[in-house]
Each structure stands twice: as C-alpha cells, then as structure tokens.
C-alpha cells in the first residue's frame, strides 16, 4: 500500500523512468501501461506522449523486442570551486597520511526541490585527527567551521553563510579520487543525508525525492549503498526509502 501511495504522488515522467530502470533489458510496453493506468491518474495517450518526449530527449530507446529501455545514466561527480579545491590541497599537505573526503551541497542541487540559499562544504576525516584537524582548519580558511555534532550552530549559520562542517569519516565509505581530491560517491551522500546534522534540511520527505531523482540521473550501486547504510546503522531506513520509490 505504501508503495502505491508513493507511486500515486509521482509525476508521469518520473514514474516511467523509475519503472523502466528496473528492467535491464527494457520493460514491456504492456507492463508499463498497466503500472501507469493502475494509479487512475494517467491515461494510455498520456503515457504515449511521455514516451515520445523521453525518446526525443534521448532518455529511452525501443529495443528490437519492442521493450522500452532506459539509456544508461551517468556517473555522479563533485565539482569543488577553486577556493575549496585549494583548501583541500592545503589540508592534504598538513595531513598527508590521513584519509580525507570533501564535497559541497551545491553538487546535489539538481536533486533537490527546496534549494538552500548557501553552500555547505562537508569534510570527513579520520577520527584520530579530528581535534588537530579543527585547530589547523581555523588557520586555513575564513569560513566558519563546525563539528557535525554542533547542530544548533549549523542550523543557525547555514541559512545565511557558506560554512564548513567536519565529521568523522566512516571506514569503508564509498569514495573516489579525481585529480588528487577524494570525493564521496553518490551512495555515500544518499546515506549521509539521513545521518548528518549538516544535512538536516534534506531529511524527511525531501530525502525520498532526492533518492528517486538520483536513481533516475546516476548509476548507483545498490549493494554499495546498503553496505554503507549498514556501516552507519541505517539499513532499514534506506530499505524503506528504496521500497517507497520502487527500487
């Protein structure tokens, strides 16, 4: 029942993309048509119009068997501005043997419905260097810096300033390195938005929309997602979201 309620809240385009992505060889048109019309909100002509538009956009193709197949999504990437990229390099010069991950919330604006006015740069570092790291960070940047546990100040300042938030890097987190900078993979971010105080504004109902849009736009390793969710004791919460969005 809960899955059907979420389906009914989805737009037709999102519904088509969501269900089509569950079929590696393409979804039969009849199956997709049944799913769409079950909600009572959309008609077969509306489905055909949506399929035509998605085809023109290059989002779907028709297989030789006549199935509707989603064109492969792209890899998620983080794009730090020059200031934050330079900061990362200074940090690594100071802590060359520590694992450090950095990303900014601007990187997932395309997944959000409610767009924040300011950017939050999140830095994950190993637990044993946290105190020394915060002391060093104060001399490297003019941005206000807080521990992720400092929820009141994060909520107070993040609405009016670009801030830095530092938290512990969980072992075995899904990461990737590009041009000497370690970023989180999308699987890590999806779990972190329901864990981190710095991402409180993305929790709740918006998290469901972010998950749905992320699965639509990017290649996501579900096993890696659930493995990391387990590392953060959020397996059941993530599974609930996945079930609700039909993943």
Coordinates of C-alpha atoms in Angstrom, one line a residue:
X1 CA 0.0 0.0 0.0
X2 CA 2.8 2.5 0.9
X3 CA 4.5 1.8 -2.4
X4 CA 1.3 2.5 -4.3
X5 CA 0.8 5.8 -2.4
X6 CA 4.3 6.9 -3.4
X7 CA 3.6 5.9 -7.0
X8 CA 0.5 8.0 -7.0
X9 CA 2.5 11.0 -5.9
X10 CA 5.0 10.7 -8.7
X11 CA 4.8 12.6 -12.0
X12 CA 4.3 10.5 -15.1
X13 CA 7.8 11.2 -16.4
X14 CA 9.4 10.1 -13.1
X15 CA 7.1 7.0 -13.0
X16 CA 8.2 5.9 -16.5
X17 CA 11.9 6.4 -15.8
X18 CA 11.7 4.8 -12.4
X19 CA 10.0 1.6 -13.6
X20 CA 11.9 1.4 -16.8
X21 CA 15.2 1.5 -14.9
X22 CA 14.3 -1.7 -13.0
X23 CA 14.4 -3.7 -16.3
X24 CA 17.9 -4.2 -17.7
X25 CA 16.6 -5.5 -21.0
X26 CA 13.8 -3.0 -21.2
X27 CA 10.2 -3.0 -19.8
X28 CA 7.4 -4.5 -22.0
X29 CA 5.1 -1.7 -23.1
X30 CA 2.0 -3.6 -21.7
X31 CA 3.6 -3.9 -18.3
X32 CA 4.4 -0.2 -18.2
X33 CA 1.0 0.7 -19.4
X34 CA -0.6 -1.4 -16.6
X35 CA 1.5 0.3 -14.0
X36 CA 0.7 3.8 -15.2
X37 CA -3.1 3.2 -15.5
X38 CA -3.3 1.5 -12.1
X39 CA -3.0 4.8 -10.4
X40 CA -6.0 6.2 -12.1
X41 CA -4.2 9.5 -12.7
X42 CA -2.8 8.9 -16.2
X43 CA -4.2 7.5 -19.5
X44 CA -2.5 5.5 -22.2
X45 CA -2.4 8.5 -24.6
X46 CA -0.6 10.5 -21.8
X47 CA 1.9 7.6 -21.5
X48 CA 2.5 7.6 -25.2
X49 CA 3.1 11.3 -25.3
X50 CA 5.6 11.0 -22.4
X51 CA 7.4 8.1 -24.1
X52 CA 7.7 10.2 -27.3
X53 CA 9.2 13.1 -25.4
X54 CA 11.6 10.9 -23.5
X55 CA 12.7 9.3 -26.7
X56 CA 13.3 12.7 -28.3
X57 CA 15.4 13.7 -25.2
X58 CA 17.5 10.6 -25.7
X59 CA 16.4 9.2 -22.3
X60 CA 14.8 6.0 -23.6
X61 CA 15.1 3.7 -26.6
X62 CA 13.0 0.9 -28.1
X63 CA 14.7 -2.5 -28.2
X64 CA 14.5 -5.0 -31.0
X65 CA 11.9 -6.9 -28.9
X66 CA 9.8 -3.7 -28.6
X67 CA 10.6 -3.1 -25.0
X68 CA 11.2 0.4 -23.5
X69 CA 14.7 0.7 -22.2
X70 CA 16.3 3.5 -20.2
X71 CA 19.5 4.9 -21.6
X72 CA 22.4 4.3 -19.2
X73 CA 22.7 7.0 -16.6
X74 CA 25.9 8.9 -16.0
X75 CA 28.4 8.8 -13.1
X76 CA 27.9 11.3 -10.3
X77 CA 30.7 13.8 -9.8
X78 CA 31.5 16.5 -7.3
X79 CA 32.8 19.9 -8.6
X80 CA 34.5 22.0 -5.9
X81 CA 35.1 25.6 -6.7
X82 CA 38.7 26.9 -6.8
X83 CA 38.7 28.1 -3.2
X84 CA 37.6 24.7 -1.8
X85 CA 39.9 22.7 -4.1
X86 CA 42.8 24.8 -3.0
X87 CA 41.8 24.3 0.7
X88 CA 41.7 20.5 0.1
X89 CA 45.3 20.6 -1.2
X90 CA 46.5 22.7 1.8
X91 CA 44.7 20.2 4.1
X92 CA 46.5 17.2 2.5
X93 CA 49.8 19.0 2.8
X94 CA 49.2 19.3 6.5
X95 CA 47.8 15.7 6.9
X96 CA 49.4 13.8 4.0
X97 CA 48.8 10.3 5.5
X98 CA 45.2 10.7 6.6
X99 CA 42.1 9.8 4.6
X100 CA 40.1 13.0 3.9
X101 CA 37.0 13.4 1.9
X102 CA 35.4 16.7 0.8
X103 CA 32.3 17.7 -1.1
X104 CA 29.8 20.5 -1.2
X105 CA 26.0 20.6 -1.1
X106 CA 25.9 22.6 -4.4
X107 CA 26.9 19.3 -6.0
X108 CA 23.4 17.9 -5.4
X109 CA 21.3 20.9 -6.1
X110 CA 20.0 19.1 -9.2
X111 CA 18.5 16.5 -6.9
X112 CA 16.7 19.0 -4.6
X113 CA 13.3 20.5 -4.7
X114 CA 13.9 23.1 -1.9
X115 CA 17.1 24.9 -2.9
X116 CA 19.2 26.3 0.0
X117 CA 20.5 29.8 -0.2
X118 CA 24.0 28.9 0.8
X119 CA 26.6 26.2 0.2
X120 CA 27.8 23.8 2.9
X121 CA 31.2 22.2 2.4
X122 CA 31.5 18.9 4.2
X123 CA 34.8 17.4 5.2
X124 CA 35.1 13.9 6.5
X125 CA 38.3 13.0 8.3
X126 CA 39.6 10.1 10.3
X127 CA 38.6 10.0 13.9
X128 CA 42.1 10.2 15.4
X129 CA 42.9 13.5 13.8
X130 CA 39.6 15.3 14.4
X131 CA 40.8 17.7 17.2
X132 CA 44.1 18.6 15.5
X133 CA 42.3 19.0 12.2
X134 CA 39.8 21.5 13.5
X135 CA 42.7 23.6 15.1
X136 CA 44.5 23.6 11.8
X137 CA 41.4 24.4 9.7
X138 CA 40.9 27.7 11.6
X139 CA 44.2 28.9 10.1
X140 CA 43.5 27.8 6.6
X141 CA 40.1 29.5 5.8
X142 CA 37.9 32.4 6.8
X143 CA 34.8 30.3 6.6
X144 CA 33.1 29.4 9.8
X145 CA 33.8 25.7 10.7
X146 CA 31.8 23.4 13.0
X147 CA 31.7 19.8 14.0
X148 CA 28.7 17.9 12.6
X149 CA 27.6 17.4 16.2
X150 CA 27.1 21.1 16.7
X151 CA 23.6 21.0 15.3
X152 CA 22.4 24.4 16.8
X153 CA 25.2 26.4 15.2
X154 CA 24.9 24.6 11.9
X155 CA 21.2 25.4 11.8
X156 CA 21.9 29.0 12.9
X157 CA 24.6 29.9 10.4
X158 CA 24.0 27.7 7.4
X159 CA 20.9 29.7 6.3
X160 CA 23.0 32.9 6.0
X161 CA 26.6 31.9 5.3
X162 CA 28.7 29.4 3.4
X163 CA 30.1 27.2 6.1
X164 CA 32.4 24.2 6.7
X165 CA 31.2 21.1 8.6
X166 CA 33.7 18.5 9.8
X167 CA 32.7 15.0 10.7
X168 CA 34.2 11.6 11.2
X169 CA 34.9 9.5 8.0
X170 CA 33.3 6.1 8.4
X171 CA 35.6 3.3 7.4
X172 CA 34.8 1.5 4.1
X173 CA 32.8 4.5 2.9
X174 CA 32.2 4.6 -0.9
X175 CA 34.8 7.2 -2.2
X176 CA 36.6 8.1 -5.4
X177 CA 39.6 10.2 -6.2
X178 CA 39.7 12.7 -9.1
X179 CA 42.6 14.9 -9.8
X180 CA 44.1 14.3 -6.4
X181 CA 40.9 15.1 -4.5
X182 CA 38.9 12.4 -2.7
X183 CA 35.2 12.8 -3.1
X184 CA 32.2 10.7 -1.9
X185 CA 30.4 8.5 -4.3
X186 CA 26.7 9.1 -4.6
X187 CA 26.0 6.1 -2.5
X188 CA 27.7 7.7 0.5
X189 CA 25.9 11.0 0.0
X190 CA 22.5 9.3 -0.1
X191 CA 23.1 7.6 3.2
X192 CA 24.7 10.7 4.8
X193 CA 21.6 12.9 4.1
X194 CA 19.7 10.8 6.7
X195 CA 22.6 10.8 9.2
X196 CA 24.4 14.1 9.2
X197 CA 23.3 17.1 11.2
X198 CA 24.8 19.3 8.5
X199 CA 22.3 17.8 6.0
X200 CA 19.2 18.1 8.3
X201 CA 17.4 20.2 5.7
X202 CA 17.5 17.3 3.2
X203 CA 15.9 14.7 5.6
X204 CA 12.3 13.8 5.8
X205 CA 10.1 13.8 2.7
X206 CA 12.7 15.5 0.6
X207 CA 15.1 12.5 1.1
X208 CA 12.6 10.4 -0.9
X209 CA 12.6 12.8 -3.8
X210 CA 16.4 13.0 -3.7
X211 CA 16.7 9.2 -3.8
X212 CA 14.2 8.9 -6.6
X213 CA 15.9 11.6 -8.7
X214 CA 19.4 10.3 -8.0
X215 CA 18.4 6.8 -9.3
X216 CA 16.9 8.5 -12.4
X217 CA 20.1 10.5 -13.1
X218 CA 23.0 8.4 -12.0
X219 CA 24.5 5.0 -11.9
X220 CA 24.0 3.8 -8.3
X221 CA 25.5 0.6 -6.9
X222 CA 22.7 -0.7 -4.6
X223 CA 24.9 -3.2 -2.8
X224 CA 27.4 -0.4 -2.0
X225 CA 24.6 1.8 -0.9
X226 CA 23.2 -0.8 1.5
X227 CA 26.6 -1.8 2.7
X228 CA 27.5 1.7 3.7
X229 CA 24.0 2.1 5.2
X230 CA 24.9 -0.9 7.4
X231 CA 28.1 0.8 8.5
X232 CA 26.0 3.8 9.6
X233 CA 23.2 1.6 11.2
X234 CA 20.7 3.0 8.7
X235 CA 20.0 -0.1 6.7
X236 CA 16.3 -0.3 7.5
X237 CA 15.7 3.4 6.8
X238 CA 17.4 3.2 3.4
X239 CA 15.5 0.0 2.5
X240 CA 12.2 1.7 3.4
X241 CA 13.1 4.6 1.1
X242 CA 14.1 2.2 -1.7
X243 CA 10.8 0.3 -1.3
X244 CA 8.8 3.5 -1.4
X245 CA 10.4 4.7 -4.6
X246 CA 10.1 1.3 -6.3
X247 CA 13.8 0.5 -6.2

